Short mmCIF file of C-alpha atoms in Angstrom, two decimals:
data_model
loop_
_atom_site.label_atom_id
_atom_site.label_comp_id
_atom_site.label_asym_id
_atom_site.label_seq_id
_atom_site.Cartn_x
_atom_site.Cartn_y
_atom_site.Cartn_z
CA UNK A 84 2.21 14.22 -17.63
CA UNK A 85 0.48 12.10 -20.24
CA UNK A 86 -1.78 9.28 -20.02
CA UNK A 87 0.00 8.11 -23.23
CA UNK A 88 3.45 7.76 -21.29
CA UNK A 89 2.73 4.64 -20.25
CA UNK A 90 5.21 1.89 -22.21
CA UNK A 91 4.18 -1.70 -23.49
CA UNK A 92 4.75 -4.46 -21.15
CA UNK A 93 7.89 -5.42 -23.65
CA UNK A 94 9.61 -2.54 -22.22
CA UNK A 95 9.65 -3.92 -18.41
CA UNK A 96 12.70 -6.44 -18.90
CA UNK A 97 14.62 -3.35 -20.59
CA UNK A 98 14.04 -0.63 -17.96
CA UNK A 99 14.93 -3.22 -15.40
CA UNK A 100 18.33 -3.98 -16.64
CA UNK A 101 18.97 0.16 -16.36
CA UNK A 102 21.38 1.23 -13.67
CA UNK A 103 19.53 3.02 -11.03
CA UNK A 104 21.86 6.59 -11.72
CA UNK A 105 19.71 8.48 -9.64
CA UNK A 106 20.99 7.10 -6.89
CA UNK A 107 24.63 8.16 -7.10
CA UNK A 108 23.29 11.36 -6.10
CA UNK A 109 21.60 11.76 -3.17
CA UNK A 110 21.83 15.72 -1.85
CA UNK A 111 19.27 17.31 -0.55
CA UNK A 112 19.54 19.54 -3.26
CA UNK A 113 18.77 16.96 -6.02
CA UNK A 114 15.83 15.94 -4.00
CA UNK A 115 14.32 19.23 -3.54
CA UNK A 116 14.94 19.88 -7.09
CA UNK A 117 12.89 16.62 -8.27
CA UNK A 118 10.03 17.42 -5.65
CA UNK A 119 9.81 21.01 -6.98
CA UNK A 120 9.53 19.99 -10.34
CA UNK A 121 6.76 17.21 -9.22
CA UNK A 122 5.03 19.66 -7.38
CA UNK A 123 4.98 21.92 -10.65
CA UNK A 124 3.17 19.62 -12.69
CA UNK A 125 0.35 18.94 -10.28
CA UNK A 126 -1.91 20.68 -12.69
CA UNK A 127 -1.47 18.00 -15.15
CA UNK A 128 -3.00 15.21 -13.03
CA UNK A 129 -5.84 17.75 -11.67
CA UNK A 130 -4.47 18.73 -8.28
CA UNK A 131 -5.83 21.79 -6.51
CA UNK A 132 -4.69 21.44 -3.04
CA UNK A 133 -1.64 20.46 -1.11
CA UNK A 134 -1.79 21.01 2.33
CA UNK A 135 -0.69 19.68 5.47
CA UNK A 136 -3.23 18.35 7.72
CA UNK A 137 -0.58 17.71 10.46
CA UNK A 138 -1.58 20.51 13.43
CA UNK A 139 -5.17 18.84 13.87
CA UNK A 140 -3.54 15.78 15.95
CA UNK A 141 -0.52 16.56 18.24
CA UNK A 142 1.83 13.52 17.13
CA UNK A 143 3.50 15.89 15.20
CA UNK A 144 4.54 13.52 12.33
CA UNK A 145 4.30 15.03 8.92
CA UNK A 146 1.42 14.31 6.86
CA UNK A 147 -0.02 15.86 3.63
CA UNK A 148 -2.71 15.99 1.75
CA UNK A 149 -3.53 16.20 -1.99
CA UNK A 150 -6.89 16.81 -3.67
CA UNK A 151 -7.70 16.07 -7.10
CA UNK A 152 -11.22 16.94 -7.30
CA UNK A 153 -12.04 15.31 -10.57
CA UNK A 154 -10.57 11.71 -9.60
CA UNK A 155 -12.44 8.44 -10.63
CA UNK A 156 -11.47 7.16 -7.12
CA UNK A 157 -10.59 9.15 -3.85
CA UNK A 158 -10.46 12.62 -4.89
CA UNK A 159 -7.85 13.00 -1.54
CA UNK A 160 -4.71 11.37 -1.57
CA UNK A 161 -2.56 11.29 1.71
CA UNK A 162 1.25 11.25 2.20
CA UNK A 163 3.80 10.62 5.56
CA UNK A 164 7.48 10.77 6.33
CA UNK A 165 9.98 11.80 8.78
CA UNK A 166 10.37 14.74 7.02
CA UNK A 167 7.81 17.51 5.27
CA UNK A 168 9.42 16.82 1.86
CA UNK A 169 9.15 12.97 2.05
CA UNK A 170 5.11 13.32 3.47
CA UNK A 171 4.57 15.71 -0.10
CA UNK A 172 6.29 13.38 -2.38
CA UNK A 173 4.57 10.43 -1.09
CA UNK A 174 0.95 12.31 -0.92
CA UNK A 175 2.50 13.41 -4.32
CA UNK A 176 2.76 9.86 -5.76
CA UNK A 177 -0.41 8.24 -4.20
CA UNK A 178 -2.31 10.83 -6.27
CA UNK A 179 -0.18 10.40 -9.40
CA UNK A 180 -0.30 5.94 -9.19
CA UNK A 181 -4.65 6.93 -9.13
CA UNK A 182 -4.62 9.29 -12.17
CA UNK A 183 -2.39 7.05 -14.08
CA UNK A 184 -4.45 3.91 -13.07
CA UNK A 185 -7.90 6.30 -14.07
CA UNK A 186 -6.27 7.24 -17.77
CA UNK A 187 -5.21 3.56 -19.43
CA UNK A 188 -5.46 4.32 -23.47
CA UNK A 189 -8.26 2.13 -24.68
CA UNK A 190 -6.04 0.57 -27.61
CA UNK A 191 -4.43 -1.33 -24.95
CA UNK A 192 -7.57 -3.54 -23.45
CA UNK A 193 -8.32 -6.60 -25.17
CA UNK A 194 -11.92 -7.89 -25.11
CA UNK A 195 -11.62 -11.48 -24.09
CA UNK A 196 -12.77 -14.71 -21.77
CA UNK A 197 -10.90 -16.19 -19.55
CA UNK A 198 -12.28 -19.49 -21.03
CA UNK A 199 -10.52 -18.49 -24.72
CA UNK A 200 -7.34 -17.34 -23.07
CA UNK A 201 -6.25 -21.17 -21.89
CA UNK A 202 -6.63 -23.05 -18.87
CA UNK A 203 -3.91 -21.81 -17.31
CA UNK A 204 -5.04 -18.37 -17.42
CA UNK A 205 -8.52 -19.46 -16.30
CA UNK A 206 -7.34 -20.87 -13.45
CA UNK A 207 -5.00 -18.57 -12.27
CA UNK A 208 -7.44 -15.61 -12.30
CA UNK A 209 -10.26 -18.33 -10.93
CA UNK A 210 -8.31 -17.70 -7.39
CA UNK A 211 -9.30 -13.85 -7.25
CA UNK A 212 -12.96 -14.23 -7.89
CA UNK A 213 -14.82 -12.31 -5.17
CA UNK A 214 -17.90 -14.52 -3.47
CA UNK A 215 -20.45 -12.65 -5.63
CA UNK A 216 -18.84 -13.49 -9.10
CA UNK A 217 -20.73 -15.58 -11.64
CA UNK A 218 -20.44 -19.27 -11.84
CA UNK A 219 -20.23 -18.94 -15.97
CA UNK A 220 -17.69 -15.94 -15.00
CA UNK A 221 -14.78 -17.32 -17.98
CA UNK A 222 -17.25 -17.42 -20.66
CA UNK A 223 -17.77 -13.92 -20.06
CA UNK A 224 -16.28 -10.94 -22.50
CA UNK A 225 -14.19 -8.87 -20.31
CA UNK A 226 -11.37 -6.16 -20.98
CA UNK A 227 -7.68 -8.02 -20.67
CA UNK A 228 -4.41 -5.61 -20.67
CA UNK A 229 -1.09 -6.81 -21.30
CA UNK A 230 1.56 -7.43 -18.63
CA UNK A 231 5.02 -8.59 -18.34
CA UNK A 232 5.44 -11.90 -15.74
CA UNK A 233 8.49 -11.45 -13.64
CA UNK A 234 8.15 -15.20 -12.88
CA UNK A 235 8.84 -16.56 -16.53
CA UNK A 236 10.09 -13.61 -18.49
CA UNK A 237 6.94 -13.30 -20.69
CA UNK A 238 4.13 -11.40 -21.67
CA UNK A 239 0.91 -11.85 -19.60
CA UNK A 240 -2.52 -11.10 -19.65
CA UNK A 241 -4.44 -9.50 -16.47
CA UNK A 242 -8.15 -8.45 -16.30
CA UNK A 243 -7.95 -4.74 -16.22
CA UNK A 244 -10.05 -5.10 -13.09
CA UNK A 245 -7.21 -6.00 -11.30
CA UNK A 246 -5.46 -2.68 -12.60
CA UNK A 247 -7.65 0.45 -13.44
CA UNK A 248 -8.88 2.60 -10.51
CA UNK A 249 -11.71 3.69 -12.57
CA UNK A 250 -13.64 2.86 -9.13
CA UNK A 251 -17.04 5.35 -10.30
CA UNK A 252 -20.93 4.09 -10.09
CA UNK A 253 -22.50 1.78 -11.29
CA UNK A 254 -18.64 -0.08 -12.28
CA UNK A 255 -17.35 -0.31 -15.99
CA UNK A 256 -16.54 -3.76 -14.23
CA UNK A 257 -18.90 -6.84 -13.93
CA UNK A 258 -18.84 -7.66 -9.97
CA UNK A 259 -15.95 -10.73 -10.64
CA UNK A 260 -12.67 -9.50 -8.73
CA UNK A 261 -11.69 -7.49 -5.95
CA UNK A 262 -11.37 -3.70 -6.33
CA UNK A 263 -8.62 -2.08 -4.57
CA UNK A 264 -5.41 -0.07 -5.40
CA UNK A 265 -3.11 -2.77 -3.81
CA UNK A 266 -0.16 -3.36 -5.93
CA UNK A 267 0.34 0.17 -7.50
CA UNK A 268 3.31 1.04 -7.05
CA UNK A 269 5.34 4.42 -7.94
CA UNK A 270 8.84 5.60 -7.93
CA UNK A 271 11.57 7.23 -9.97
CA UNK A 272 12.40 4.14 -11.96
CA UNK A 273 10.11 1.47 -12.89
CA UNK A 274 12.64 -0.91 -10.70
CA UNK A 275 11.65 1.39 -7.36
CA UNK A 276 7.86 1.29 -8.92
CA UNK A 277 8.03 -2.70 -8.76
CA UNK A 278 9.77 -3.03 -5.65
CA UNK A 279 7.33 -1.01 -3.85
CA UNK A 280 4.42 -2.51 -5.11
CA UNK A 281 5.98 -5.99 -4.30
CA UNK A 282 6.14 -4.90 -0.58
CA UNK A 283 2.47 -3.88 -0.50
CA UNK A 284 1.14 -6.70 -1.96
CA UNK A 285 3.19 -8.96 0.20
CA UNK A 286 2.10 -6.48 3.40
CA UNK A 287 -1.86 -6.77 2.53
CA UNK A 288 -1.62 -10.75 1.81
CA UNK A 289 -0.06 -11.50 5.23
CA UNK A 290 -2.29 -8.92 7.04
CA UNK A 291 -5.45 -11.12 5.30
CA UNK A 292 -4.03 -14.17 6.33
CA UNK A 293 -3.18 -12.97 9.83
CA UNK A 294 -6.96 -11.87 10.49
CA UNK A 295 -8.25 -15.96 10.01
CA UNK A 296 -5.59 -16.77 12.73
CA UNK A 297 -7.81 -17.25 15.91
CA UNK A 298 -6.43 -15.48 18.80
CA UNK A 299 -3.58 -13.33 16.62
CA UNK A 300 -3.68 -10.44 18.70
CA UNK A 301 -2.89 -12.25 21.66
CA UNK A 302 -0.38 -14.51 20.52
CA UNK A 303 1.41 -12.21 18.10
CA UNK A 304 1.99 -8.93 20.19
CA UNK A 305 6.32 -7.53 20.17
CA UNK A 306 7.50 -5.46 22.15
CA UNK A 307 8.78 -2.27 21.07
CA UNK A 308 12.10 -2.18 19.60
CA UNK A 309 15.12 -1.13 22.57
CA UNK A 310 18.16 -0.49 20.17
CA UNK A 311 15.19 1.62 17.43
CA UNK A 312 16.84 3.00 14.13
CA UNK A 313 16.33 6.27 13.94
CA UNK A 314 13.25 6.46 12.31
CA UNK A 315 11.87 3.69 14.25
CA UNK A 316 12.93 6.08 17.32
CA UNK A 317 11.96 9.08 16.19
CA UNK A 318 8.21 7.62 15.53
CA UNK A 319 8.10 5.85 18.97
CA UNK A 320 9.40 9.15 20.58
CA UNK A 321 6.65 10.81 18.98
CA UNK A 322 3.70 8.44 19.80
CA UNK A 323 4.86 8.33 23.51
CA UNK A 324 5.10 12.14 24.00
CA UNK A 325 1.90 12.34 21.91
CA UNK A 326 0.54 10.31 25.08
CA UNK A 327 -0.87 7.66 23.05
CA UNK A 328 -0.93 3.66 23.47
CA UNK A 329 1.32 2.06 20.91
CA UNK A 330 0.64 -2.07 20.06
CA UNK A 331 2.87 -3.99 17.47
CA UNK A 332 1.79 -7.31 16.13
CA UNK A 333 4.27 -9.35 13.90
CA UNK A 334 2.16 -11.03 10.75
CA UNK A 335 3.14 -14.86 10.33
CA UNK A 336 5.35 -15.08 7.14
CA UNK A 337 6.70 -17.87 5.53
CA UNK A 338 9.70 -15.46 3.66
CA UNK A 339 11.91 -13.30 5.24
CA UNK A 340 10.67 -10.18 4.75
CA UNK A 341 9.06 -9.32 8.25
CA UNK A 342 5.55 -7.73 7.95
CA UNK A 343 4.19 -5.59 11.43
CA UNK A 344 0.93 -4.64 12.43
CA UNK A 345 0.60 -1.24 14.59
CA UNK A 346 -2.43 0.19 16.48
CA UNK A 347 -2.51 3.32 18.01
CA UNK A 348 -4.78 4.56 20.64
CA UNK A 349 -5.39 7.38 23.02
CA UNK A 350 -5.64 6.34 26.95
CA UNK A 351 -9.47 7.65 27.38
CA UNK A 352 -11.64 10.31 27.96
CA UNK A 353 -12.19 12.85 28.34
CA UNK A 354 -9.96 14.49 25.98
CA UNK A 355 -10.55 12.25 23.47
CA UNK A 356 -9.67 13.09 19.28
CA UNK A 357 -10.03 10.12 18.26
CA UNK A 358 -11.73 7.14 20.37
CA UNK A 359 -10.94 4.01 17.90
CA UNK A 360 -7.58 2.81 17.42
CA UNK A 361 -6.01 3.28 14.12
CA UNK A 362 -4.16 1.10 12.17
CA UNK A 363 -1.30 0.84 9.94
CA UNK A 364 1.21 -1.96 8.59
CA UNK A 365 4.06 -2.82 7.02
CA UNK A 366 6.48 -4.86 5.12
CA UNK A 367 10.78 -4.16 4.81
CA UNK A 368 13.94 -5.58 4.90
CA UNK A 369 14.27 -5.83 8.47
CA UNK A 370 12.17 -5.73 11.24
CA UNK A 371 12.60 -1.95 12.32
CA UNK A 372 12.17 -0.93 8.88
CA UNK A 373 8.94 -2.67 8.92
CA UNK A 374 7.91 -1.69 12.33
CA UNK A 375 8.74 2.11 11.30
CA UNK A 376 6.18 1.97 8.55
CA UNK A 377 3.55 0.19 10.67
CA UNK A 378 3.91 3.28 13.17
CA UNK A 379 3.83 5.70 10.83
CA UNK A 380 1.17 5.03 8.63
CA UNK A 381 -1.29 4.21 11.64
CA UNK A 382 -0.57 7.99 12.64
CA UNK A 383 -0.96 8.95 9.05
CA UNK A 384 -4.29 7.20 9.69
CA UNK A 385 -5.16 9.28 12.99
CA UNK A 386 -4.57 12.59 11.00
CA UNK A 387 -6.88 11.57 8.38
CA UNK A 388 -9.54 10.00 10.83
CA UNK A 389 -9.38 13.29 12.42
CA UNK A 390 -9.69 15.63 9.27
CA UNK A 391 -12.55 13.63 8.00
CA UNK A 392 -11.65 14.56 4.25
CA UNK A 393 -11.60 11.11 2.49
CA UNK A 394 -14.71 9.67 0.74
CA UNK A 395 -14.27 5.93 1.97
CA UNK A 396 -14.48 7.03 5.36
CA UNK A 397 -18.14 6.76 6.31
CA UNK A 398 -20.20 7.31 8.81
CA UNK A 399 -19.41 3.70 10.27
CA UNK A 400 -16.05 4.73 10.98
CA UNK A 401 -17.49 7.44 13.50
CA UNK A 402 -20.45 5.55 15.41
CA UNK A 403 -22.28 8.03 17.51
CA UNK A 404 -21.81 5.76 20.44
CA UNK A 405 -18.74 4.18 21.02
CA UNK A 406 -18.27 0.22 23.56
CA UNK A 407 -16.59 2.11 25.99
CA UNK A 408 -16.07 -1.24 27.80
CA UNK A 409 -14.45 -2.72 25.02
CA UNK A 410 -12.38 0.28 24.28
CA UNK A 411 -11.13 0.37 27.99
CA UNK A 412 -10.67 -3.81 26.89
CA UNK A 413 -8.62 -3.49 24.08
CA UNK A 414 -6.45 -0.25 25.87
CA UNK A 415 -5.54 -2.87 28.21
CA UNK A 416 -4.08 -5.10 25.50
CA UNK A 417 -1.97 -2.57 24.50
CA UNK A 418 -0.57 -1.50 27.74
CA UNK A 419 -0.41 -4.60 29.36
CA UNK A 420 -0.73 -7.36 27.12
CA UNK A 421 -1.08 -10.93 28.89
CA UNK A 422 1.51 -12.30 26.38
CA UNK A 423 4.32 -10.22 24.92
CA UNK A 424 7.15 -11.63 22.35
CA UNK A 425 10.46 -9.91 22.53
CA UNK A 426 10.94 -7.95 19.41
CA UNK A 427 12.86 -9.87 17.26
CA UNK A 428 16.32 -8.51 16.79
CA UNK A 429 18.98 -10.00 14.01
CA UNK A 430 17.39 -11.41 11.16
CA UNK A 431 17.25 -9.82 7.60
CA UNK A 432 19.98 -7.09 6.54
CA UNK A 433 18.90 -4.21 3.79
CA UNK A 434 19.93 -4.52 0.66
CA UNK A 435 22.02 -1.46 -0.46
CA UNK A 436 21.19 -1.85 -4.05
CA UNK A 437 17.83 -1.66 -5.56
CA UNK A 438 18.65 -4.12 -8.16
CA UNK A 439 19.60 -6.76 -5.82
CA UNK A 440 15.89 -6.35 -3.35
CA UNK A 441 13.78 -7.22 -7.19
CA UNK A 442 14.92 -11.00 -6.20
CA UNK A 443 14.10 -10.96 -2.54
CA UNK A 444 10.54 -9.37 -3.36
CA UNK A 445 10.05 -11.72 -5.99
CA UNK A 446 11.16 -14.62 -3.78
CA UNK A 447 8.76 -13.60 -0.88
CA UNK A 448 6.11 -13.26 -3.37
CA UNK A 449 6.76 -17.05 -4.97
CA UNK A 450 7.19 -18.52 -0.71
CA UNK A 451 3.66 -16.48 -0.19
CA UNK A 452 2.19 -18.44 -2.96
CA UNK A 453 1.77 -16.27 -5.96
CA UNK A 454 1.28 -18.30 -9.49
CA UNK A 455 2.49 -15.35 -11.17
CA UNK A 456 3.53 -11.29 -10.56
CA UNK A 457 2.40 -9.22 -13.38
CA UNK A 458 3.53 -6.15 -14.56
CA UNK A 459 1.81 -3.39 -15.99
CA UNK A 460 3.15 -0.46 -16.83
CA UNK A 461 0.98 2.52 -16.46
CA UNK A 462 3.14 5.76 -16.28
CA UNK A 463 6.48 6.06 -17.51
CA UNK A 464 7.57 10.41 -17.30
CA UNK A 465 11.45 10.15 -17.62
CA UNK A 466 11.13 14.21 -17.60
CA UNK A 467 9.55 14.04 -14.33
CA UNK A 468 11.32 11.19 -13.00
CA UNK A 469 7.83 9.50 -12.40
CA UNK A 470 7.12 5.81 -12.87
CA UNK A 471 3.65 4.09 -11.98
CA UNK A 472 2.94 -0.04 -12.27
CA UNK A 473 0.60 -2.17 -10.63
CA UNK A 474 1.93 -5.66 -9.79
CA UNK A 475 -0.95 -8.88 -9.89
CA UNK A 476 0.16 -12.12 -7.80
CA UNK A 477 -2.88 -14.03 -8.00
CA UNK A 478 -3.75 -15.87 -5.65
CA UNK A 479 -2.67 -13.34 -3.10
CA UNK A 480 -4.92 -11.39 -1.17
CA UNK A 481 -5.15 -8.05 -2.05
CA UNK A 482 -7.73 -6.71 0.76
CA UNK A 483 -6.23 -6.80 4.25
CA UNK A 484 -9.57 -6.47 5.72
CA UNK A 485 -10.62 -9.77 3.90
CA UNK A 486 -11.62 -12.66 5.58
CA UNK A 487 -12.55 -14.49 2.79
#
């Protein structure tokens, strides 16, 4: 893989408009073959390890870690599924969407103000200005990289802020927008790429928004699916034999694709791994779907809690002394909750076709209240079968811890 893979933001309205062929041919074996070439060209990104961290809790879900020791961001990138080859390629592709995001060729930054780019643009980017940005922040030079807007068919202009993951010290950045990997996206078309990305950012706006709600937790609490899919099953199976506490929360949406909120947490001493609850969301077509990738990425988060291998986990996220009263507090919430919604069953149906879920993500994102979503490429390996974009909706949050 090449930096210099990634296409023009011209090329977005093309690649869309490809049939996804891939698809027509699902085996095992054609998976397996992709994966093993993906795996093979780990050196090109700067990947020394894969490994499964998965033995140090006893969930038993798959998860998988990748190091890339010479990242501009986290130098280990984690990966979950149902499945060993699904946790790789999705460790896999976190690591790859970094690297790509790192390695954006220079000819394609524009030195610019927000001030000389129009009002419009001024404004729009004016709604992701962090609290400690500059009052005088448009007549500022920054670096601009070219997009493609999915709302209007034409090209765009984002800060490359909002896109690199060049996330070193002191920042290439002056302190004026919100640094986070929300929105990359990765897949084996650029339409997959997009789609996923869509889902995140839609997943970390209503998470935001649900954490200003006063009394969420209490008013927002499901139950846990009865008639599960399989993988929603298979996770909840897991969790319960695992002897852990499971707690859903449904995020307030005004579009139709249903957004969850899992924590999981162990009943109490004294054989404790990992006191604090951990956390994980998500965002599908339909409510299991959603509730499946809640589950599973808050036991992703466990695993990696427990291996202690990530840089942005500091020492705050393992105080030496822990509120055991308000740990015994919030165990009770998720046992017994005072107020419990049924989990909601009917609703949205999956989309079969990739092409036709592009117009319910970009729907969601327009009922959310993006001005715009902007795409930039960043990786395009048709060899590999590797495609990398971020996707900018100003004004939607991109931190779910925010509470701005």
């Amino acid at each position: 893989m090449r930096s210099g893979l990634a296409p023009p933001a011209s090329s977005v309205p093309g690649s869309l408009k490809q049939v996804d062929l891939w698809r027509k041919n699902t085996s095992d074996d054609a998976s397996e073959t992709w994966l093993r070439k993906l795996v093979g060209r780990r050196r090109d990104i700067g990947i020394t390890r894969i490994g499964s961290i998965t033995r140090l809790d006893h969930v038993g879900v798959p998860i998988v870690q990748v190091v890339r020791p010479l990242s501009l961001s986290n130098a280990v990138s984690q990966g979950k599924g149902l499945s060993w080859p699904e946790a790789t390629a999705s460790a896999m592709m976190e690591a790859i969407e970094s690297w790509a995001g790192e390695n954006i060729p220079c000819e394609r930054l524009t030195l610019a103000t927000a001030e000389s780019l129009g009002t419009a643009t001024r404004e729009l980017y004016a709604s992701c200005l962090v609290n400690e940005a500059p009052k005088d922040w448009a007549q500022l030079p920054i670096p601009w990289i070219e997009g493609w807007n999915l709302f209007n068919d034409e090209p765009a202009l984002v800060p490359s802020a909002l896109v690199d993951t060049v996330y070193t010290f002191p920042s290439s950045h002056p302190v004026m927008f919100p640094r986070t990997t929300t929105g990359l996206g990765a897949g084996r078309t650029m339409l997959q790429a997009i789609i996923q990305a869509g889902l995140e950012v839609l997943e970390r706006d209503a998470i935001a928004k649900a954490r200003r709600i006063p009394n969420f937790f209490d008013l927002n609490q499901t139950s846990l699916p009865d008639g599960h899919s399989e993988a929603c099953g298979t996770l909840i199976d897991a969790v319960s034999n695992a002897g852990l506490l499971c707690g859903l929360w449904q995020a307030p949406a005004v579009h139709d694709l249903p957004v969850f909120w899992c924590h999981l947490m162990e009943r109490g001493p004294p054989n404790e791994l990992v006191p604090l609850p951990s956390e994980g969301f998500g965002c599908s077509w339909t409510h299991e779907d959603a509730a499946a990738k809640a589950i599973l990425e808050a036991c992703q988060a466990r695993a990696t809690a427990i291996s202690g291998a990530r840089e942005d986990l500091t020492r705050h996220h393992y105080p030496a002394i822990h509120d055991r009263s308000h740990l015994a507090e919030w165990r009770e919430q998720l046992s017994a909750p005072w107020r419990l919604r049924v989990f909601p069953t009917g609703g949205p149906q999956p989309d079969a076709s990739q092409v036709n879920r592009l117009p319910r993500v970009l729907h969601a994102l327009r009922r959310a209240g993006a001005g715009a979503a902007v795409i930039v490429p960043l990786l395009s390996d048709q060899e590999s079968e590797v495609h990398v974009v971020r996707l900018v909706a100003p004004p939607l949050r991109l931190d779910p811890r925010s509470r701005q």
